[in-house]
Amino acid sequence: MFLITPLKKLLSSIFLIFWDVSLNIGNLLTPKRRAGFVIPKGHPGFEGKWPEFIPPQDGDSRCSCPALNAMANHGILPRDGKNISFKELNKKVRETYNFGPSFCYFVPNFAADMLKRSYSKGTFNLKDLDLHNGIEHDASLTRQDVYFQPDQGKPDIPLVKELLASATGKDKDGNVLLTSEDLAKVSGKRRAAARDSNPEFTLATEHKMFGSSNSSTLLTIFGGRVKDLEPILLEERIPDGWEPRIRERLGLTILAFNKTVLGVETRTKEDTPASVAPTTNPESNAGGVAT
């Protein structure tokens, strides 16, 4: 078994790489989905019509990922955020956000392995994903560190507002956009402030990459548009009329996504500002959250 398990992981990794590259090539050779038709007919969000938004109730499970919480708040995932199968997560994330099938296979498998559960048969609650220094990490752009905020299920409103206020870009229609430079600058400040104030601060290289991956989702799937990100990050609600900004027919691949991730991470330099110092008052999360 000791020899078989590493071999299986190696073969799985090789398969995933070839699969993802083939999807990437497929995206280059096929036309993009038409704007307004990224979500397939018959699925939640078709024609911008999302299921009813209901804020989480007492006892519901939520995590540090606004995109997953939003899916639960709209009933795309179980509204209580509990007993979700890893296979269900794969399917629902792909349909909702147009991530590629290789990406949607890799991430739930990583989560299942992290939680020491079976991908094919196991289930989880959203809160389980916040195993500290698993996927969840210090210096998040939307949550205070676990040292200050043990429950990662709610956004920290001042952090989110500062993130959104840092946007400097605009598209051809005048929409205010977050750019990779904006995210790198905010990430650098956030990391330095957290390192300075959190006595238990840790941020390994892999968690820096997770942080830049989270930031890159804002740029890819959400197109960096501040008017869309406000309800997503502050209320964890998908706005009416929204659809993924990724229109590739086979979805966002790992290869394409990592180009954006590396662009954010390589620009990130730590620089401490007083404005992003962690908030130790637990009441700081109360204002503006739809809970």
PDB file of C-alpha atoms in Angstrom:
ATOM      1  CA  MET A   1       0.000   0.000   0.000  1.00  0.00           C
ATOM      2  CA  PHE A   2       2.870   2.374   0.780  1.00  0.00           C
ATOM      3  CA  LEU A   3       4.087   1.973  -2.798  1.00  0.00           C
ATOM      4  CA  ILE A   4       0.676   1.954  -4.476  1.00  0.00           C
ATOM      5  CA  THR A   5      -0.668   5.175  -2.949  1.00  0.00           C
ATOM      6  CA  PRO A   6       2.194   7.430  -4.145  1.00  0.00           C
ATOM      7  CA  LEU A   7       1.986   5.785  -7.563  1.00  0.00           C
ATOM      8  CA  LYS A   8      -1.743   6.467  -7.762  1.00  0.00           C
ATOM      9  CA  LYS A   9      -1.177  10.097  -6.803  1.00  0.00           C
ATOM     10  CA  LEU A  10       1.549  10.447  -9.437  1.00  0.00           C
ATOM     11  CA  LEU A  11      -0.619   8.916 -12.162  1.00  0.00           C
ATOM     12  CA  SER A  12      -3.561  11.080 -11.093  1.00  0.00           C
ATOM     13  CA  SER A  13      -1.388  14.208 -11.287  1.00  0.00           C
ATOM     14  CA  ILE A  14      -0.107  13.293 -14.751  1.00  0.00           C
ATOM     15  CA  PHE A  15      -3.664  12.632 -15.954  1.00  0.00           C
ATOM     16  CA  LEU A  16      -4.865  15.948 -14.503  1.00  0.00           C
ATOM     17  CA  ILE A  17      -2.087  17.885 -16.270  1.00  0.00           C
ATOM     18  CA  PHE A  18      -2.828  16.340 -19.664  1.00  0.00           C
ATOM     19  CA  TRP A  19      -6.575  16.778 -19.151  1.00  0.00           C
ATOM     20  CA  ASP A  20      -6.195  20.443 -18.226  1.00  0.00           C
ATOM     21  CA  VAL A  21      -3.848  21.176 -21.135  1.00  0.00           C
ATOM     22  CA  SER A  22      -6.284  19.533 -23.551  1.00  0.00           C
ATOM     23  CA  LEU A  23      -9.115  21.674 -22.183  1.00  0.00           C
ATOM     24  CA  ASN A  24      -6.957  24.754 -22.551  1.00  0.00           C
ATOM     25  CA  ILE A  25      -6.285  23.874 -26.199  1.00  0.00           C
ATOM     26  CA  GLY A  26      -9.990  23.208 -26.681  1.00  0.00           C
ATOM     27  CA  ASN A  27     -10.780  26.706 -25.435  1.00  0.00           C
ATOM     28  CA  LEU A  28      -8.360  28.167 -27.957  1.00  0.00           C
ATOM     29  CA  LEU A  29      -9.986  26.256 -30.831  1.00  0.00           C
ATOM     30  CA  THR A  30     -13.659  26.764 -29.990  1.00  0.00           C
ATOM     31  CA  PRO A  31     -15.765  29.948 -29.889  1.00  0.00           C
ATOM     32  CA  LYS A  32     -16.556  31.519 -26.547  1.00  0.00           C
ATOM     33  CA  ARG A  33     -20.048  31.315 -25.128  1.00  0.00           C
ATOM     34  CA  ARG A  34     -22.205  34.294 -25.990  1.00  0.00           C
ATOM     35  CA  ALA A  35     -22.563  36.962 -23.331  1.00  0.00           C
ATOM     36  CA  GLY A  36     -25.816  36.281 -21.534  1.00  0.00           C
ATOM     37  CA  PHE A  37     -25.605  32.540 -22.180  1.00  0.00           C
ATOM     38  CA  VAL A  38     -22.662  31.440 -20.054  1.00  0.00           C
ATOM     39  CA  ILE A  39     -24.967  29.608 -17.633  1.00  0.00           C
ATOM     40  CA  PRO A  40     -26.628  26.661 -19.433  1.00  0.00           C
ATOM     41  CA  LYS A  41     -30.403  26.611 -19.802  1.00  0.00           C
ATOM     42  CA  GLY A  42     -32.107  24.779 -16.961  1.00  0.00           C
ATOM     43  CA  HIS A  43     -29.415  25.654 -14.402  1.00  0.00           C
ATOM     44  CA  PRO A  44     -29.595  28.241 -11.587  1.00  0.00           C
ATOM     45  CA  GLY A  45     -28.509  31.614 -12.968  1.00  0.00           C
ATOM     46  CA  PHE A  46     -29.678  31.067 -16.554  1.00  0.00           C
ATOM     47  CA  GLU A  47     -30.486  34.482 -18.050  1.00  0.00           C
ATOM     48  CA  GLY A  48     -29.228  36.067 -14.829  1.00  0.00           C
ATOM     49  CA  LYS A  49     -32.073  34.626 -12.746  1.00  0.00           C
ATOM     50  CA  TRP A  50     -30.637  33.297  -9.492  1.00  0.00           C
ATOM     51  CA  PRO A  51     -32.593  31.397  -6.824  1.00  0.00           C
ATOM     52  CA  GLU A  52     -33.879  33.366  -3.849  1.00  0.00           C
ATOM     53  CA  PHE A  53     -31.204  34.741  -1.556  1.00  0.00           C
ATOM     54  CA  ILE A  54     -31.717  33.823   2.106  1.00  0.00           C
ATOM     55  CA  PRO A  55     -29.041  34.864   4.626  1.00  0.00           C
ATOM     56  CA  PRO A  56     -27.644  32.059   6.787  1.00  0.00           C
ATOM     57  CA  GLN A  57     -29.699  31.124   9.828  1.00  0.00           C
ATOM     58  CA  ASP A  58     -28.506  30.145  13.300  1.00  0.00           C
ATOM     59  CA  GLY A  59     -26.814  26.777  13.119  1.00  0.00           C
ATOM     60  CA  ASP A  60     -26.015  26.973   9.391  1.00  0.00           C
ATOM     61  CA  SER A  61     -22.479  26.150   8.332  1.00  0.00           C
ATOM     62  CA  ARG A  62     -20.441  28.729   6.424  1.00  0.00           C
ATOM     63  CA  CYS A  63     -16.744  29.088   5.594  1.00  0.00           C
ATOM     64  CA  SER A  64     -14.138  31.649   4.592  1.00  0.00           C
ATOM     65  CA  CYS A  65     -14.991  31.369   0.867  1.00  0.00           C
ATOM     66  CA  PRO A  66     -17.570  33.984  -0.219  1.00  0.00           C
ATOM     67  CA  ALA A  67     -18.302  32.155  -3.485  1.00  0.00           C
ATOM     68  CA  LEU A  68     -19.261  28.901  -1.728  1.00  0.00           C
ATOM     69  CA  ASN A  69     -21.234  30.736   0.945  1.00  0.00           C
ATOM     70  CA  ALA A  70     -23.155  32.556  -1.791  1.00  0.00           C
ATOM     71  CA  MET A  71     -24.058  29.230  -3.384  1.00  0.00           C
ATOM     72  CA  ALA A  72     -25.507  28.042  -0.069  1.00  0.00           C
ATOM     73  CA  ASN A  73     -27.307  31.358   0.487  1.00  0.00           C
ATOM     74  CA  HIS A  74     -29.039  30.872  -2.881  1.00  0.00           C
ATOM     75  CA  GLY A  75     -29.812  27.194  -2.315  1.00  0.00           C
ATOM     76  CA  ILE A  76     -27.488  25.978  -5.078  1.00  0.00           C
ATOM     77  CA  LEU A  77     -25.661  24.066  -2.358  1.00  0.00           C
ATOM     78  CA  PRO A  78     -27.704  22.957   0.685  1.00  0.00           C
ATOM     79  CA  ARG A  79     -28.854  26.123   2.442  1.00  0.00           C
ATOM     80  CA  ASP A  80     -27.592  24.897   5.802  1.00  0.00           C
ATOM     81  CA  GLY A  81     -24.153  24.305   4.288  1.00  0.00           C
ATOM     82  CA  LYS A  82     -24.052  20.745   5.606  1.00  0.00           C
ATOM     83  CA  ASN A  83     -23.604  17.206   4.274  1.00  0.00           C
ATOM     84  CA  ILE A  84     -22.310  18.322   0.881  1.00  0.00           C
ATOM     85  CA  SER A  85     -20.710  15.602  -1.197  1.00  0.00           C
ATOM     86  CA  PHE A  86     -17.396  16.371  -2.859  1.00  0.00           C
ATOM     87  CA  LYS A  87     -18.852  15.207  -6.162  1.00  0.00           C
ATOM     88  CA  GLU A  88     -21.783  17.591  -5.758  1.00  0.00           C
ATOM     89  CA  LEU A  89     -19.355  20.440  -5.114  1.00  0.00           C
ATOM     90  CA  ASN A  90     -17.523  19.578  -8.340  1.00  0.00           C
ATOM     91  CA  LYS A  91     -20.706  19.736 -10.420  1.00  0.00           C
ATOM     92  CA  LYS A  92     -22.300  22.792  -8.811  1.00  0.00           C
ATOM     93  CA  VAL A  93     -19.183  24.984  -8.868  1.00  0.00           C
ATOM     94  CA  ARG A  94     -18.670  24.230 -12.539  1.00  0.00           C
ATOM     95  CA  GLU A  95     -22.272  25.114 -13.426  1.00  0.00           C
ATOM     96  CA  THR A  96     -22.344  28.269 -11.303  1.00  0.00           C
ATOM     97  CA  TYR A  97     -18.969  29.875 -11.999  1.00  0.00           C
ATOM     98  CA  ASN A  98     -17.789  28.227 -15.248  1.00  0.00           C
ATOM     99  CA  PHE A  99     -14.607  26.801 -13.803  1.00  0.00           C
ATOM    100  CA  GLY A 100     -13.248  24.074 -16.060  1.00  0.00           C
ATOM    101  CA  PRO A 101     -13.912  20.395 -15.255  1.00  0.00           C
ATOM    102  CA  SER A 102     -10.244  19.756 -14.414  1.00  0.00           C
ATOM    103  CA  PHE A 103     -10.281  22.621 -11.914  1.00  0.00           C
ATOM    104  CA  CYS A 104     -13.578  21.430 -10.413  1.00  0.00           C
ATOM    105  CA  TYR A 105     -12.164  17.928 -10.038  1.00  0.00           C
ATOM    106  CA  PHE A 106      -8.868  19.026  -8.511  1.00  0.00           C
ATOM    107  CA  VAL A 107     -10.142  21.358  -5.773  1.00  0.00           C
ATOM    108  CA  PRO A 108     -12.729  19.003  -4.163  1.00  0.00           C
ATOM    109  CA  ASN A 109     -10.157  16.186  -4.320  1.00  0.00           C
ATOM    110  CA  PHE A 110      -7.651  18.430  -2.550  1.00  0.00           C
ATOM    111  CA  ALA A 111     -10.280  19.274   0.090  1.00  0.00           C
ATOM    112  CA  ALA A 112     -11.206  15.608   0.573  1.00  0.00           C
ATOM    113  CA  ASP A 113      -7.546  14.692   1.011  1.00  0.00           C
ATOM    114  CA  MET A 114      -7.059  17.591   3.440  1.00  0.00           C
ATOM    115  CA  LEU A 115      -9.999  16.365   5.536  1.00  0.00           C
ATOM    116  CA  LYS A 116      -8.927  12.707   5.190  1.00  0.00           C
ATOM    117  CA  ARG A 117     -12.224  11.767   3.572  1.00  0.00           C
ATOM    118  CA  SER A 118     -13.255   9.885   0.461  1.00  0.00           C
ATOM    119  CA  TYR A 119     -13.839  12.050  -2.609  1.00  0.00           C
ATOM    120  CA  SER A 120     -16.245   9.537  -4.119  1.00  0.00           C
ATOM    121  CA  LYS A 121     -18.306   8.806  -0.988  1.00  0.00           C
ATOM    122  CA  GLY A 122     -17.502  11.503   1.550  1.00  0.00           C
ATOM    123  CA  THR A 123     -19.393  14.600   2.633  1.00  0.00           C
ATOM    124  CA  PHE A 124     -18.461  17.773   4.485  1.00  0.00           C
ATOM    125  CA  ASN A 125     -19.895  20.902   6.051  1.00  0.00           C
ATOM    126  CA  LEU A 126     -18.703  24.236   4.700  1.00  0.00           C
ATOM    127  CA  LYS A 127     -17.100  25.086   8.036  1.00  0.00           C
ATOM    128  CA  ASP A 128     -14.902  21.982   7.722  1.00  0.00           C
ATOM    129  CA  LEU A 129     -13.026  23.707   4.901  1.00  0.00           C
ATOM    130  CA  ASP A 130     -11.655  26.224   7.421  1.00  0.00           C
ATOM    131  CA  LEU A 131      -9.156  23.807   8.905  1.00  0.00           C
ATOM    132  CA  HIS A 132      -6.470  26.348   9.771  1.00  0.00           C
ATOM    133  CA  ASN A 133      -3.520  26.300   7.386  1.00  0.00           C
ATOM    134  CA  GLY A 134      -5.252  23.757   5.209  1.00  0.00           C
ATOM    135  CA  ILE A 135      -6.857  25.912   2.530  1.00  0.00           C
ATOM    136  CA  GLU A 136      -7.780  28.670   5.008  1.00  0.00           C
ATOM    137  CA  HIS A 137      -4.811  30.874   5.920  1.00  0.00           C
ATOM    138  CA  ASP A 138      -3.758  34.054   7.695  1.00  0.00           C
ATOM    139  CA  ALA A 139      -3.746  37.456   5.933  1.00  0.00           C
ATOM    140  CA  SER A 140      -7.006  36.930   4.049  1.00  0.00           C
ATOM    141  CA  LEU A 141      -8.374  39.977   2.253  1.00  0.00           C
ATOM    142  CA  THR A 142     -11.932  39.382   3.531  1.00  0.00           C
ATOM    143  CA  ARG A 143     -11.443  37.807   6.977  1.00  0.00           C
ATOM    144  CA  GLN A 144      -9.373  38.606  10.034  1.00  0.00           C
ATOM    145  CA  ASP A 145      -6.907  35.924  11.058  1.00  0.00           C
ATOM    146  CA  VAL A 146      -8.244  32.994  13.078  1.00  0.00           C
ATOM    147  CA  TYR A 147      -6.364  34.372  16.099  1.00  0.00           C
ATOM    148  CA  PHE A 148      -8.740  37.381  16.056  1.00  0.00           C
ATOM    149  CA  GLN A 149     -11.763  35.792  14.341  1.00  0.00           C
ATOM    150  CA  PRO A 150     -12.194  32.090  15.157  1.00  0.00           C
ATOM    151  CA  ASP A 151     -15.419  31.879  13.128  1.00  0.00           C
ATOM    152  CA  GLN A 152     -14.393  32.477   9.532  1.00  0.00           C
ATOM    153  CA  GLY A 153     -17.943  32.206   8.218  1.00  0.00           C
ATOM    154  CA  LYS A 154     -18.567  35.968   8.077  1.00  0.00           C
ATOM    155  CA  PRO A 155     -16.697  38.677   6.171  1.00  0.00           C
ATOM    156  CA  ASP A 156     -14.874  41.435   7.992  1.00  0.00           C
ATOM    157  CA  ILE A 157     -16.638  44.503   6.616  1.00  0.00           C
ATOM    158  CA  PRO A 158     -13.791  47.049   7.024  1.00  0.00           C
ATOM    159  CA  LEU A 159     -11.347  44.726   5.252  1.00  0.00           C
ATOM    160  CA  VAL A 160     -13.742  44.135   2.357  1.00  0.00           C
ATOM    161  CA  LYS A 161     -14.550  47.831   1.979  1.00  0.00           C
ATOM    162  CA  GLU A 162     -10.868  48.715   1.931  1.00  0.00           C
ATOM    163  CA  LEU A 163     -10.241  46.046  -0.684  1.00  0.00           C
ATOM    164  CA  LEU A 164     -13.000  47.382  -2.929  1.00  0.00           C
ATOM    165  CA  ALA A 165     -11.894  50.988  -2.405  1.00  0.00           C
ATOM    166  CA  SER A 166      -8.425  50.092  -3.694  1.00  0.00           C
ATOM    167  CA  ALA A 167      -9.743  49.554  -7.247  1.00  0.00           C
ATOM    168  CA  THR A 168      -8.034  51.778  -9.809  1.00  0.00           C
ATOM    169  CA  GLY A 169      -9.088  50.240 -13.133  1.00  0.00           C
ATOM    170  CA  LYS A 170     -11.997  50.928 -15.489  1.00  0.00           C
ATOM    171  CA  ASP A 171     -13.402  49.048 -18.449  1.00  0.00           C
ATOM    172  CA  LYS A 172     -14.666  50.556 -21.712  1.00  0.00           C
ATOM    173  CA  ASP A 173     -18.117  51.046 -20.175  1.00  0.00           C
ATOM    174  CA  GLY A 174     -16.741  52.939 -17.185  1.00  0.00           C
ATOM    175  CA  ASN A 175     -17.145  50.110 -14.661  1.00  0.00           C
ATOM    176  CA  VAL A 176     -14.657  50.387 -11.799  1.00  0.00           C
ATOM    177  CA  LEU A 177     -12.327  47.375 -11.745  1.00  0.00           C
ATOM    178  CA  LEU A 178      -9.865  45.771  -9.393  1.00  0.00           C
ATOM    179  CA  THR A 179      -6.597  45.036 -11.188  1.00  0.00           C
ATOM    180  CA  SER A 180      -3.827  42.546 -10.448  1.00  0.00           C
ATOM    181  CA  GLU A 181      -1.675  45.491  -9.314  1.00  0.00           C
ATOM    182  CA  ASP A 182      -4.421  46.605  -6.904  1.00  0.00           C
ATOM    183  CA  LEU A 183      -4.720  43.124  -5.416  1.00  0.00           C
ATOM    184  CA  ALA A 184      -0.965  42.726  -5.097  1.00  0.00           C
ATOM    185  CA  LYS A 185      -0.701  46.049  -3.267  1.00  0.00           C
ATOM    186  CA  VAL A 186      -3.555  45.260  -0.852  1.00  0.00           C
ATOM    187  CA  SER A 187      -2.214  41.736  -0.265  1.00  0.00           C
ATOM    188  CA  GLY A 188       1.234  43.065   0.577  1.00  0.00           C
ATOM    189  CA  LYS A 189      -0.173  45.527   3.089  1.00  0.00           C
ATOM    190  CA  ARG A 190      -2.459  42.913   4.590  1.00  0.00           C
ATOM    191  CA  ARG A 191       0.319  40.353   5.028  1.00  0.00           C
ATOM    192  CA  ALA A 192       2.621  42.854   6.687  1.00  0.00           C
ATOM    193  CA  ALA A 193      -0.089  44.100   9.057  1.00  0.00           C
ATOM    194  CA  ALA A 194      -1.107  40.563  10.018  1.00  0.00           C
ATOM    195  CA  ARG A 195       2.502  39.517  10.558  1.00  0.00           C
ATOM    196  CA  ASP A 196       3.056  42.557  12.783  1.00  0.00           C
ATOM    197  CA  SER A 197      -0.066  42.143  14.956  1.00  0.00           C
ATOM    198  CA  ASN A 198      -0.856  38.409  15.078  1.00  0.00           C
ATOM    199  CA  PRO A 199       1.422  36.609  17.567  1.00  0.00           C
ATOM    200  CA  GLU A 200       0.549  33.273  15.937  1.00  0.00           C
ATOM    201  CA  PHE A 201       0.911  34.459  12.349  1.00  0.00           C
ATOM    202  CA  THR A 202       2.018  31.921   9.747  1.00  0.00           C
ATOM    203  CA  LEU A 203       2.020  32.167   5.974  1.00  0.00           C
ATOM    204  CA  ALA A 204       3.888  29.423   4.160  1.00  0.00           C
ATOM    205  CA  THR A 205       4.554  29.707   0.442  1.00  0.00           C
ATOM    206  CA  GLU A 206       1.632  27.421  -0.396  1.00  0.00           C
ATOM    207  CA  HIS A 207      -0.706  29.642   1.619  1.00  0.00           C
ATOM    208  CA  LYS A 208       0.598  32.744  -0.127  1.00  0.00           C
ATOM    209  CA  MET A 209      -0.383  31.002  -3.352  1.00  0.00           C
ATOM    210  CA  PHE A 210      -3.818  30.164  -1.924  1.00  0.00           C
ATOM    211  CA  GLY A 211      -4.233  33.843  -1.061  1.00  0.00           C
ATOM    212  CA  SER A 212      -3.283  34.936  -4.565  1.00  0.00           C
ATOM    213  CA  SER A 213      -5.599  32.251  -5.956  1.00  0.00           C
ATOM    214  CA  ASN A 214      -8.506  33.727  -4.015  1.00  0.00           C
ATOM    215  CA  SER A 215      -7.599  37.175  -5.330  1.00  0.00           C
ATOM    216  CA  SER A 216      -7.361  35.829  -8.865  1.00  0.00           C
ATOM    217  CA  THR A 217     -10.916  34.507  -8.680  1.00  0.00           C
ATOM    218  CA  LEU A 218     -12.035  38.104  -8.214  1.00  0.00           C
ATOM    219  CA  LEU A 219     -10.241  39.002 -11.451  1.00  0.00           C
ATOM    220  CA  THR A 220     -11.229  36.007 -13.568  1.00  0.00           C
ATOM    221  CA  ILE A 221     -14.688  34.735 -12.658  1.00  0.00           C
ATOM    222  CA  PHE A 222     -15.914  38.136 -11.455  1.00  0.00           C
ATOM    223  CA  GLY A 223     -13.922  40.257 -13.893  1.00  0.00           C
ATOM    224  CA  GLY A 224     -12.766  42.549 -11.090  1.00  0.00           C
ATOM    225  CA  ARG A 225     -16.019  44.544 -11.322  1.00  0.00           C
ATOM    226  CA  VAL A 226     -16.541  46.338  -8.035  1.00  0.00           C
ATOM    227  CA  LYS A 227     -20.318  46.679  -8.466  1.00  0.00           C
ATOM    228  CA  ASP A 228     -20.586  42.877  -8.697  1.00  0.00           C
ATOM    229  CA  LEU A 229     -18.063  42.177  -5.962  1.00  0.00           C
ATOM    230  CA  GLU A 230     -19.827  44.402  -3.423  1.00  0.00           C
ATOM    231  CA  PRO A 231     -22.795  42.021  -2.905  1.00  0.00           C
ATOM    232  CA  ILE A 232     -20.612  38.933  -3.373  1.00  0.00           C
ATOM    233  CA  LEU A 233     -18.084  39.933  -0.713  1.00  0.00           C
ATOM    234  CA  LEU A 234     -20.209  41.997   1.684  1.00  0.00           C
ATOM    235  CA  GLU A 235     -23.465  39.983   1.648  1.00  0.00           C
ATOM    236  CA  GLU A 236     -22.303  36.770  -0.060  1.00  0.00           C
ATOM    237  CA  ARG A 237     -25.135  37.239  -2.527  1.00  0.00           C
ATOM    238  CA  ILE A 238     -25.040  36.764  -6.302  1.00  0.00           C
ATOM    239  CA  PRO A 239     -26.494  39.921  -7.882  1.00  0.00           C
ATOM    240  CA  ASP A 240     -29.454  39.717 -10.262  1.00  0.00           C
ATOM    241  CA  GLY A 241     -28.373  39.568 -13.874  1.00  0.00           C
ATOM    242  CA  TRP A 242     -24.844  38.400 -13.081  1.00  0.00           C
ATOM    243  CA  GLU A 243     -23.047  35.664 -14.976  1.00  0.00           C
ATOM    244  CA  PRO A 244     -19.405  34.505 -14.919  1.00  0.00           C
ATOM    245  CA  ARG A 245     -17.046  36.795 -16.834  1.00  0.00           C
ATOM    246  CA  ILE A 246     -15.179  33.728 -18.065  1.00  0.00           C
ATOM    247  CA  ARG A 247     -16.907  32.787 -21.318  1.00  0.00           C
ATOM    248  CA  GLU A 248     -14.558  30.045 -22.521  1.00  0.00           C
ATOM    249  CA  ARG A 249     -16.629  27.128 -23.745  1.00  0.00           C
ATOM    250  CA  LEU A 250     -14.764  24.587 -21.590  1.00  0.00           C
ATOM    251  CA  GLY A 251     -14.467  26.868 -18.566  1.00  0.00           C
ATOM    252  CA  LEU A 252     -11.516  28.340 -16.696  1.00  0.00           C
ATOM    253  CA  THR A 253      -8.650  25.840 -16.716  1.00  0.00           C
ATOM    254  CA  ILE A 254      -5.968  25.430 -14.072  1.00  0.00           C
ATOM    255  CA  LEU A 255      -3.317  26.535 -16.578  1.00  0.00           C
ATOM    256  CA  ALA A 256      -5.129  29.739 -17.507  1.00  0.00           C
ATOM    257  CA  PHE A 257      -6.009  30.477 -13.887  1.00  0.00           C
ATOM    258  CA  ASN A 258      -2.422  30.036 -12.681  1.00  0.00           C
ATOM    259  CA  LYS A 259      -1.217  32.696 -15.104  1.00  0.00           C
ATOM    260  CA  THR A 260      -3.338  35.204 -13.208  1.00  0.00           C
ATOM    261  CA  VAL A 261      -2.293  33.764  -9.824  1.00  0.00           C
ATOM    262  CA  LEU A 262       1.403  34.135 -10.619  1.00  0.00           C
ATOM    263  CA  GLY A 263       0.804  37.641 -11.902  1.00  0.00           C
ATOM    264  CA  VAL A 264      -0.690  38.662  -8.546  1.00  0.00           C
ATOM    265  CA  GLU A 265       1.778  36.791  -6.342  1.00  0.00           C
ATOM    266  CA  THR A 266       4.950  37.980  -8.090  1.00  0.00           C
ATOM    267  CA  ARG A 267       3.812  41.605  -7.678  1.00  0.00           C
ATOM    268  CA  THR A 268       2.995  41.233  -3.969  1.00  0.00           C
ATOM    269  CA  LYS A 269       5.438  42.973  -1.613  1.00  0.00           C
ATOM    270  CA  GLU A 270       4.817  43.401   2.097  1.00  0.00           C
ATOM    271  CA  ASP A 271       4.333  47.005   3.174  1.00  0.00           C
ATOM    272  CA  THR A 272       2.657  47.792   6.509  1.00  0.00           C
ATOM    273  CA  PRO A 273      -0.092  50.442   6.638  1.00  0.00           C
ATOM    274  CA  ALA A 274      -2.061  51.272   9.769  1.00  0.00           C
ATOM    275  CA  SER A 275      -5.337  51.064   7.839  1.00  0.00           C
ATOM    276  CA  VAL A 276      -5.311  47.283   7.470  1.00  0.00           C
ATOM    277  CA  ALA A 277      -4.291  46.394  11.011  1.00  0.00           C
ATOM    278  CA  PRO A 278      -6.508  43.575  12.381  1.00  0.00           C
ATOM    279  CA  THR A 279      -9.646  44.506  14.272  1.00  0.00           C
ATOM    280  CA  THR A 280      -9.816  42.872  17.681  1.00  0.00           C
ATOM    281  CA  ASN A 281     -13.346  44.046  18.473  1.00  0.00           C
ATOM    282  CA  PRO A 282     -15.733  41.146  17.694  1.00  0.00           C
ATOM    283  CA  GLU A 283     -18.510  43.646  16.979  1.00  0.00           C
ATOM    284  CA  SER A 284     -16.580  44.892  13.926  1.00  0.00           C
ATOM    285  CA  ASN A 285     -18.194  42.171  11.810  1.00  0.00           C
ATOM    286  CA  ALA A 286     -21.746  43.095  12.700  1.00  0.00           C
ATOM    287  CA  GLY A 287     -22.316  46.080  10.437  1.00  0.00           C
ATOM    288  CA  GLY A 288     -23.475  45.489   6.893  1.00  0.00           C
ATOM    289  CA  VAL A 289     -23.541  41.690   6.971  1.00  0.00           C
ATOM    290  CA  ALA A 290     -26.745  40.039   5.800  1.00  0.00           C
ATOM    291  CA  THR A 291     -26.875  37.518   8.650  1.00  0.00           C
TER     292      THR A 291
END
